Amino acid sequence: VELTKASLLDKVTVTEEAILKAFEREVDNFEAMEERNASHILIEISDDVSEEQAKDQINNISVRLAEGESFEVLAKELSDDIGSASQGGNLGFASKGAYLPAFDDALFALSEGDISKPVLTEYGYHLIKLNEIQTLPAPTLEDMRFSLEAELKAEKVETLFVELSESLA
């Protein structure tokens, strides 16, 4: 006698009502995933630039921004981040946790179009501009139907397997 979970899969069914209940649970627990498109200007702290000098430079840039100068132009001209400076400081879209904690906290505290106060990380001082917020929509029942049905069947198979194993023993 052989008892396998795979052989029990055809013996269990899942009702539409069970799928709907599972979907409702998923939607209730769903947290909209938010991504933010940011730009930054970095003044690095190095052997040549002390923390105090970097702070002075970033504060001067902050004043220039407040006076109406373009973030993108200043990033191209002054940012020490060679990866993003040529794109006006643009870092693209990222979700929470993608950056260092201080940078991340500052970015996710901003409203669209806002520019942060100077933020210190292990790389130096940053000014962060939030360009755009993008929220990914909650999945639909049709998006999740197959995975929910498979999950519910697996639960039923597990229960049936345990019952039959005990009976077999």
JSON list of C-alpha atoms in Angstrom, two decimals:
[
{"chain": "A", "resi": 1, "resn": "VAL", "atom": "CA", "xyz": [0.00, 0.00, 0.00]},
{"chain": "A", "resi": 2, "resn": "GLU", "atom": "CA", "xyz": [1.36, 3.37, -0.94]},
{"chain": "A", "resi": 3, "resn": "LEU", "atom": "CA", "xyz": [-0.02, 6.63, 0.34]},
{"chain": "A", "resi": 4, "resn": "THR", "atom": "CA", "xyz": [1.24, 9.87, -1.23]},
{"chain": "A", "resi": 5, "resn": "LYS", "atom": "CA", "xyz": [0.01, 13.41, -1.06]},
{"chain": "A", "resi": 6, "resn": "ALA", "atom": "CA", "xyz": [0.16, 13.65, -4.86]},
{"chain": "A", "resi": 7, "resn": "SER", "atom": "CA", "xyz": [-2.29, 10.76, -5.19]},
{"chain": "A", "resi": 8, "resn": "LEU", "atom": "CA", "xyz": [-4.74, 12.58, -2.89]},
{"chain": "A", "resi": 9, "resn": "LEU", "atom": "CA", "xyz": [-4.76, 15.82, -4.87]},
{"chain": "A", "resi": 10, "resn": "ASP", "atom": "CA", "xyz": [-7.49, 14.58, -7.25]},
{"chain": "A", "resi": 11, "resn": "LYS", "atom": "CA", "xyz": [-9.66, 13.50, -4.31]},
{"chain": "A", "resi": 12, "resn": "VAL", "atom": "CA", "xyz": [-10.06, 16.97, -2.80]},
{"chain": "A", "resi": 13, "resn": "THR", "atom": "CA", "xyz": [-12.12, 19.86, -4.10]},
{"chain": "A", "resi": 14, "resn": "VAL", "atom": "CA", "xyz": [-12.30, 23.50, -3.16]},
{"chain": "A", "resi": 15, "resn": "THR", "atom": "CA", "xyz": [-15.54, 25.46, -3.26]},
{"chain": "A", "resi": 16, "resn": "GLU", "atom": "CA", "xyz": [-15.91, 28.91, -4.77]},
{"chain": "A", "resi": 17, "resn": "GLU", "atom": "CA", "xyz": [-16.97, 30.12, -1.32]},
{"chain": "A", "resi": 18, "resn": "ALA", "atom": "CA", "xyz": [-13.67, 28.92, 0.20]},
{"chain": "A", "resi": 19, "resn": "ILE", "atom": "CA", "xyz": [-11.71, 30.68, -2.55]},
{"chain": "A", "resi": 20, "resn": "LEU", "atom": "CA", "xyz": [-13.65, 33.90, -1.94]},
{"chain": "A", "resi": 21, "resn": "LYS", "atom": "CA", "xyz": [-13.03, 33.72, 1.83]},
{"chain": "A", "resi": 22, "resn": "ALA", "atom": "CA", "xyz": [-9.31, 33.15, 1.26]},
{"chain": "A", "resi": 23, "resn": "PHE", "atom": "CA", "xyz": [-9.22, 36.05, -1.19]},
{"chain": "A", "resi": 24, "resn": "GLU", "atom": "CA", "xyz": [-10.95, 38.35, 1.31]},
{"chain": "A", "resi": 25, "resn": "ARG", "atom": "CA", "xyz": [-8.36, 37.39, 3.95]},
{"chain": "A", "resi": 26, "resn": "GLU", "atom": "CA", "xyz": [-5.55, 38.17, 1.51]},
{"chain": "A", "resi": 27, "resn": "VAL", "atom": "CA", "xyz": [-7.03, 41.54, 0.55]},
{"chain": "A", "resi": 28, "resn": "ASP", "atom": "CA", "xyz": [-7.56, 42.46, 4.22]},
{"chain": "A", "resi": 29, "resn": "ASN", "atom": "CA", "xyz": [-3.89, 41.69, 4.91]},
{"chain": "A", "resi": 30, "resn": "PHE", "atom": "CA", "xyz": [-2.66, 43.34, 1.73]},
{"chain": "A", "resi": 31, "resn": "GLU", "atom": "CA", "xyz": [-0.46, 46.36, 2.23]},
{"chain": "A", "resi": 32, "resn": "ALA", "atom": "CA", "xyz": [-0.20, 48.45, -0.89]},
{"chain": "A", "resi": 33, "resn": "MET", "atom": "CA", "xyz": [3.37, 48.28, -2.04]},
{"chain": "A", "resi": 34, "resn": "GLU", "atom": "CA", "xyz": [4.64, 51.77, -2.59]},
{"chain": "A", "resi": 35, "resn": "GLU", "atom": "CA", "xyz": [7.63, 52.73, -4.67]},
{"chain": "A", "resi": 36, "resn": "ARG", "atom": "CA", "xyz": [9.20, 56.15, -4.72]},
{"chain": "A", "resi": 37, "resn": "ASN", "atom": "CA", "xyz": [11.15, 57.82, -7.48]},
{"chain": "A", "resi": 38, "resn": "ALA", "atom": "CA", "xyz": [13.83, 60.00, -5.92]},
{"chain": "A", "resi": 39, "resn": "SER", "atom": "CA", "xyz": [16.76, 62.15, -6.90]},
{"chain": "A", "resi": 40, "resn": "HIS", "atom": "CA", "xyz": [19.62, 63.14, -4.64]},
{"chain": "A", "resi": 41, "resn": "ILE", "atom": "CA", "xyz": [22.67, 65.31, -4.38]},
{"chain": "A", "resi": 42, "resn": "LEU", "atom": "CA", "xyz": [25.55, 63.74, -2.44]},
{"chain": "A", "resi": 43, "resn": "ILE", "atom": "CA", "xyz": [28.50, 65.53, -0.92]},
{"chain": "A", "resi": 44, "resn": "GLU", "atom": "CA", "xyz": [30.91, 62.79, 0.13]},
{"chain": "A", "resi": 45, "resn": "ILE", "atom": "CA", "xyz": [32.93, 62.81, 3.32]},
{"chain": "A", "resi": 46, "resn": "SER", "atom": "CA", "xyz": [36.47, 61.70, 2.50]},
{"chain": "A", "resi": 47, "resn": "ASP", "atom": "CA", "xyz": [40.12, 62.24, 3.36]},
{"chain": "A", "resi": 48, "resn": "ASP", "atom": "CA", "xyz": [39.92, 65.50, 1.40]},
{"chain": "A", "resi": 49, "resn": "VAL", "atom": "CA", "xyz": [36.49, 66.66, 2.65]},
{"chain": "A", "resi": 50, "resn": "SER", "atom": "CA", "xyz": [35.70, 66.67, 6.37]},
{"chain": "A", "resi": 51, "resn": "GLU", "atom": "CA", "xyz": [32.22, 66.13, 7.74]},
{"chain": "A", "resi": 52, "resn": "GLU", "atom": "CA", "xyz": [32.01, 69.84, 8.60]},
{"chain": "A", "resi": 53, "resn": "GLN", "atom": "CA", "xyz": [33.05, 70.86, 5.07]},
{"chain": "A", "resi": 54, "resn": "ALA", "atom": "CA", "xyz": [30.54, 68.45, 3.52]},
{"chain": "A", "resi": 55, "resn": "LYS", "atom": "CA", "xyz": [27.81, 69.84, 5.78]},
{"chain": "A", "resi": 56, "resn": "ASP", "atom": "CA", "xyz": [28.68, 73.42, 4.76]},
{"chain": "A", "resi": 57, "resn": "GLN", "atom": "CA", "xyz": [28.60, 72.47, 1.07]},
{"chain": "A", "resi": 58, "resn": "ILE", "atom": "CA", "xyz": [25.23, 70.71, 1.35]},
{"chain": "A", "resi": 59, "resn": "ASN", "atom": "CA", "xyz": [23.79, 73.65, 3.31]},
{"chain": "A", "resi": 60, "resn": "ASN", "atom": "CA", "xyz": [24.96, 76.04, 0.54]},
{"chain": "A", "resi": 61, "resn": "ILE", "atom": "CA", "xyz": [23.28, 73.85, -2.06]},
{"chain": "A", "resi": 62, "resn": "SER", "atom": "CA", "xyz": [20.12, 73.81, 0.06]},
{"chain": "A", "resi": 63, "resn": "VAL", "atom": "CA", "xyz": [20.11, 77.63, 0.09]},
{"chain": "A", "resi": 64, "resn": "ARG", "atom": "CA", "xyz": [20.54, 77.71, -3.70]},
{"chain": "A", "resi": 65, "resn": "LEU", "atom": "CA", "xyz": [17.60, 75.33, -4.09]},
{"chain": "A", "resi": 66, "resn": "ALA", "atom": "CA", "xyz": [15.46, 77.51, -1.81]},
{"chain": "A", "resi": 67, "resn": "GLU", "atom": "CA", "xyz": [16.33, 80.47, -4.04]},
{"chain": "A", "resi": 68, "resn": "GLY", "atom": "CA", "xyz": [14.86, 78.60, -7.01]},
{"chain": "A", "resi": 69, "resn": "GLU", "atom": "CA", "xyz": [17.81, 76.93, -8.71]},
{"chain": "A", "resi": 70, "resn": "SER", "atom": "CA", "xyz": [17.10, 73.62, -10.46]},
{"chain": "A", "resi": 71, "resn": "PHE", "atom": "CA", "xyz": [17.71, 70.44, -8.45]},
{"chain": "A", "resi": 72, "resn": "GLU", "atom": "CA", "xyz": [18.69, 68.56, -11.59]},
{"chain": "A", "resi": 73, "resn": "VAL", "atom": "CA", "xyz": [21.20, 71.21, -12.70]},
{"chain": "A", "resi": 74, "resn": "LEU", "atom": "CA", "xyz": [22.80, 71.38, -9.25]},
{"chain": "A", "resi": 75, "resn": "ALA", "atom": "CA", "xyz": [22.97, 67.58, -9.06]},
{"chain": "A", "resi": 76, "resn": "LYS", "atom": "CA", "xyz": [24.76, 67.39, -12.41]},
{"chain": "A", "resi": 77, "resn": "GLU", "atom": "CA", "xyz": [27.13, 70.16, -11.37]},
{"chain": "A", "resi": 78, "resn": "LEU", "atom": "CA", "xyz": [27.84, 69.34, -7.70]},
{"chain": "A", "resi": 79, "resn": "SER", "atom": "CA", "xyz": [26.83, 65.79, -6.71]},
{"chain": "A", "resi": 80, "resn": "ASP", "atom": "CA", "xyz": [29.61, 63.36, -5.85]},
{"chain": "A", "resi": 81, "resn": "ASP", "atom": "CA", "xyz": [27.45, 60.37, -6.81]},
{"chain": "A", "resi": 82, "resn": "ILE", "atom": "CA", "xyz": [28.97, 59.45, -10.17]},
{"chain": "A", "resi": 83, "resn": "GLY", "atom": "CA", "xyz": [26.16, 56.96, -10.82]},
{"chain": "A", "resi": 84, "resn": "SER", "atom": "CA", "xyz": [23.30, 59.45, -10.67]},
{"chain": "A", "resi": 85, "resn": "ALA", "atom": "CA", "xyz": [24.82, 62.93, -11.12]},
{"chain": "A", "resi": 86, "resn": "SER", "atom": "CA", "xyz": [24.70, 62.79, -14.92]},
{"chain": "A", "resi": 87, "resn": "GLN", "atom": "CA", "xyz": [20.95, 62.02, -14.71]},
{"chain": "A", "resi": 88, "resn": "GLY", "atom": "CA", "xyz": [20.28, 65.04, -12.52]},
{"chain": "A", "resi": 89, "resn": "GLY", "atom": "CA", "xyz": [20.60, 62.88, -9.40]},
{"chain": "A", "resi": 90, "resn": "ASN", "atom": "CA", "xyz": [17.76, 60.54, -10.41]},
{"chain": "A", "resi": 91, "resn": "LEU", "atom": "CA", "xyz": [17.87, 57.20, -8.59]},
{"chain": "A", "resi": 92, "resn": "GLY", "atom": "CA", "xyz": [14.74, 55.70, -10.16]},
{"chain": "A", "resi": 93, "resn": "PHE", "atom": "CA", "xyz": [11.97, 53.86, -8.30]},
{"chain": "A", "resi": 94, "resn": "ALA", "atom": "CA", "xyz": [12.65, 51.93, -5.09]},
{"chain": "A", "resi": 95, "resn": "SER", "atom": "CA", "xyz": [10.55, 50.49, -2.28]},
{"chain": "A", "resi": 96, "resn": "LYS", "atom": "CA", "xyz": [11.03, 51.02, 1.44]},
{"chain": "A", "resi": 97, "resn": "GLY", "atom": "CA", "xyz": [14.20, 49.38, 2.72]},
{"chain": "A", "resi": 98, "resn": "ALA", "atom": "CA", "xyz": [16.17, 49.79, -0.50]},
{"chain": "A", "resi": 99, "resn": "TYR", "atom": "CA", "xyz": [18.45, 52.49, 0.91]},
{"chain": "A", "resi": 100, "resn": "LEU", "atom": "CA", "xyz": [20.37, 53.10, 4.14]},
{"chain": "A", "resi": 101, "resn": "PRO", "atom": "CA", "xyz": [17.98, 53.67, 7.08]},
{"chain": "A", "resi": 102, "resn": "ALA", "atom": "CA", "xyz": [18.56, 57.45, 7.44]},
{"chain": "A", "resi": 103, "resn": "PHE", "atom": "CA", "xyz": [18.14, 57.98, 3.69]},
{"chain": "A", "resi": 104, "resn": "ASP", "atom": "CA", "xyz": [15.09, 55.70, 3.59]},
{"chain": "A", "resi": 105, "resn": "ASP", "atom": "CA", "xyz": [13.41, 57.44, 6.54]},
{"chain": "A", "resi": 106, "resn": "ALA", "atom": "CA", "xyz": [13.95, 60.87, 5.00]},
{"chain": "A", "resi": 107, "resn": "LEU", "atom": "CA", "xyz": [12.68, 59.74, 1.58]},
{"chain": "A", "resi": 108, "resn": "PHE", "atom": "CA", "xyz": [9.51, 58.13, 2.94]},
{"chain": "A", "resi": 109, "resn": "ALA", "atom": "CA", "xyz": [8.73, 61.20, 5.08]},
{"chain": "A", "resi": 110, "resn": "LEU", "atom": "CA", "xyz": [8.61, 63.47, 2.01]},
{"chain": "A", "resi": 111, "resn": "SER", "atom": "CA", "xyz": [5.59, 64.47, -0.05]},
{"chain": "A", "resi": 112, "resn": "GLU", "atom": "CA", "xyz": [5.80, 64.47, -3.82]},
{"chain": "A", "resi": 113, "resn": "GLY", "atom": "CA", "xyz": [7.98, 67.36, -5.04]},
{"chain": "A", "resi": 114, "resn": "ASP", "atom": "CA", "xyz": [9.52, 68.03, -1.61]},
{"chain": "A", "resi": 115, "resn": "ILE", "atom": "CA", "xyz": [13.25, 68.25, -0.93]},
{"chain": "A", "resi": 116, "resn": "SER", "atom": "CA", "xyz": [14.66, 66.97, 2.36]},
{"chain": "A", "resi": 117, "resn": "LYS", "atom": "CA", "xyz": [16.86, 68.75, 4.84]},
{"chain": "A", "resi": 118, "resn": "PRO", "atom": "CA", "xyz": [20.48, 67.48, 4.74]},
{"chain": "A", "resi": 119, "resn": "VAL", "atom": "CA", "xyz": [20.65, 63.77, 5.60]},
{"chain": "A", "resi": 120, "resn": "LEU", "atom": "CA", "xyz": [23.85, 62.21, 6.93]},
{"chain": "A", "resi": 121, "resn": "THR", "atom": "CA", "xyz": [24.74, 58.63, 5.95]},
{"chain": "A", "resi": 122, "resn": "GLU", "atom": "CA", "xyz": [28.02, 56.73, 5.90]},
{"chain": "A", "resi": 123, "resn": "TYR", "atom": "CA", "xyz": [28.64, 58.15, 2.40]},
{"chain": "A", "resi": 124, "resn": "GLY", "atom": "CA", "xyz": [28.21, 61.81, 3.30]},
{"chain": "A", "resi": 125, "resn": "TYR", "atom": "CA", "xyz": [25.44, 64.38, 3.21]},
{"chain": "A", "resi": 126, "resn": "HIS", "atom": "CA", "xyz": [22.46, 64.06, 0.88]},
{"chain": "A", "resi": 127, "resn": "LEU", "atom": "CA", "xyz": [19.64, 66.30, -0.25]},
{"chain": "A", "resi": 128, "resn": "ILE", "atom": "CA", "xyz": [16.77, 64.10, -1.41]},
{"chain": "A", "resi": 129, "resn": "LYS", "atom": "CA", "xyz": [13.99, 65.12, -3.77]},
{"chain": "A", "resi": 130, "resn": "LEU", "atom": "CA", "xyz": [10.85, 62.99, -4.07]},
{"chain": "A", "resi": 131, "resn": "ASN", "atom": "CA", "xyz": [9.84, 63.04, -7.73]},
{"chain": "A", "resi": 132, "resn": "GLU", "atom": "CA", "xyz": [6.93, 60.59, -7.79]},
{"chain": "A", "resi": 133, "resn": "ILE", "atom": "CA", "xyz": [5.04, 58.03, -5.72]},
{"chain": "A", "resi": 134, "resn": "GLN", "atom": "CA", "xyz": [3.76, 54.88, -7.36]},
{"chain": "A", "resi": 135, "resn": "THR", "atom": "CA", "xyz": [1.45, 52.47, -5.55]},
{"chain": "A", "resi": 136, "resn": "LEU", "atom": "CA", "xyz": [1.03, 48.99, -6.92]},
{"chain": "A", "resi": 137, "resn": "PRO", "atom": "CA", "xyz": [-2.64, 47.97, -6.97]},
{"chain": "A", "resi": 138, "resn": "ALA", "atom": "CA", "xyz": [-4.07, 45.16, -4.87]},
{"chain": "A", "resi": 139, "resn": "PRO", "atom": "CA", "xyz": [-4.30, 41.86, -6.76]},
{"chain": "A", "resi": 140, "resn": "THR", "atom": "CA", "xyz": [-7.67, 40.83, -8.15]},
{"chain": "A", "resi": 141, "resn": "LEU", "atom": "CA", "xyz": [-9.49, 37.56, -7.49]},
{"chain": "A", "resi": 142, "resn": "GLU", "atom": "CA", "xyz": [-8.61, 36.38, -11.00]},
{"chain": "A", "resi": 143, "resn": "ASP", "atom": "CA", "xyz": [-4.92, 37.19, -10.38]},
{"chain": "A", "resi": 144, "resn": "MET", "atom": "CA", "xyz": [-4.95, 35.06, -7.24]},
{"chain": "A", "resi": 145, "resn": "ARG", "atom": "CA", "xyz": [-7.49, 32.34, -8.04]},
{"chain": "A", "resi": 146, "resn": "PHE", "atom": "CA", "xyz": [-4.97, 29.67, -9.12]},
{"chain": "A", "resi": 147, "resn": "SER", "atom": "CA", "xyz": [-2.61, 30.17, -6.16]},
{"chain": "A", "resi": 148, "resn": "LEU", "atom": "CA", "xyz": [-5.47, 30.36, -3.64]},
{"chain": "A", "resi": 149, "resn": "GLU", "atom": "CA", "xyz": [-7.04, 27.19, -5.00]},
{"chain": "A", "resi": 150, "resn": "ALA", "atom": "CA", "xyz": [-3.69, 25.38, -4.91]},
{"chain": "A", "resi": 151, "resn": "GLU", "atom": "CA", "xyz": [-3.07, 26.54, -1.35]},
{"chain": "A", "resi": 152, "resn": "LEU", "atom": "CA", "xyz": [-6.53, 25.45, -0.16]},
{"chain": "A", "resi": 153, "resn": "LYS", "atom": "CA", "xyz": [-6.17, 22.06, -1.88]},
{"chain": "A", "resi": 154, "resn": "ALA", "atom": "CA", "xyz": [-2.76, 21.57, -0.27]},
{"chain": "A", "resi": 155, "resn": "GLU", "atom": "CA", "xyz": [-4.29, 22.23, 3.16]},
{"chain": "A", "resi": 156, "resn": "LYS", "atom": "CA", "xyz": [-7.06, 19.70, 2.52]},
{"chain": "A", "resi": 157, "resn": "VAL", "atom": "CA", "xyz": [-4.58, 17.13, 1.18]},
{"chain": "A", "resi": 158, "resn": "GLU", "atom": "CA", "xyz": [-2.45, 17.56, 4.31]},
{"chain": "A", "resi": 159, "resn": "THR", "atom": "CA", "xyz": [-5.44, 16.95, 6.59]},
{"chain": "A", "resi": 160, "resn": "LEU", "atom": "CA", "xyz": [-6.61, 13.95, 4.54]},
{"chain": "A", "resi": 161, "resn": "PHE", "atom": "CA", "xyz": [-3.06, 12.54, 4.44]},
{"chain": "A", "resi": 162, "resn": "VAL", "atom": "CA", "xyz": [-2.77, 12.68, 8.23]},
{"chain": "A", "resi": 163, "resn": "GLU", "atom": "CA", "xyz": [-6.17, 11.02, 8.68]},
{"chain": "A", "resi": 164, "resn": "LEU", "atom": "CA", "xyz": [-5.39, 8.23, 6.19]},
{"chain": "A", "resi": 165, "resn": "SER", "atom": "CA", "xyz": [-1.89, 7.73, 7.67]},
{"chain": "A", "resi": 166, "resn": "GLU", "atom": "CA", "xyz": [-3.39, 7.24, 11.11]},
{"chain": "A", "resi": 167, "resn": "SER", "atom": "CA", "xyz": [-6.01, 4.90, 9.71]},
{"chain": "A", "resi": 168, "resn": "LEU", "atom": "CA", "xyz": [-3.30, 2.97, 7.83]},
{"chain": "A", "resi": 169, "resn": "ALA", "atom": "CA", "xyz": [-1.18, 2.70, 10.97]}
]
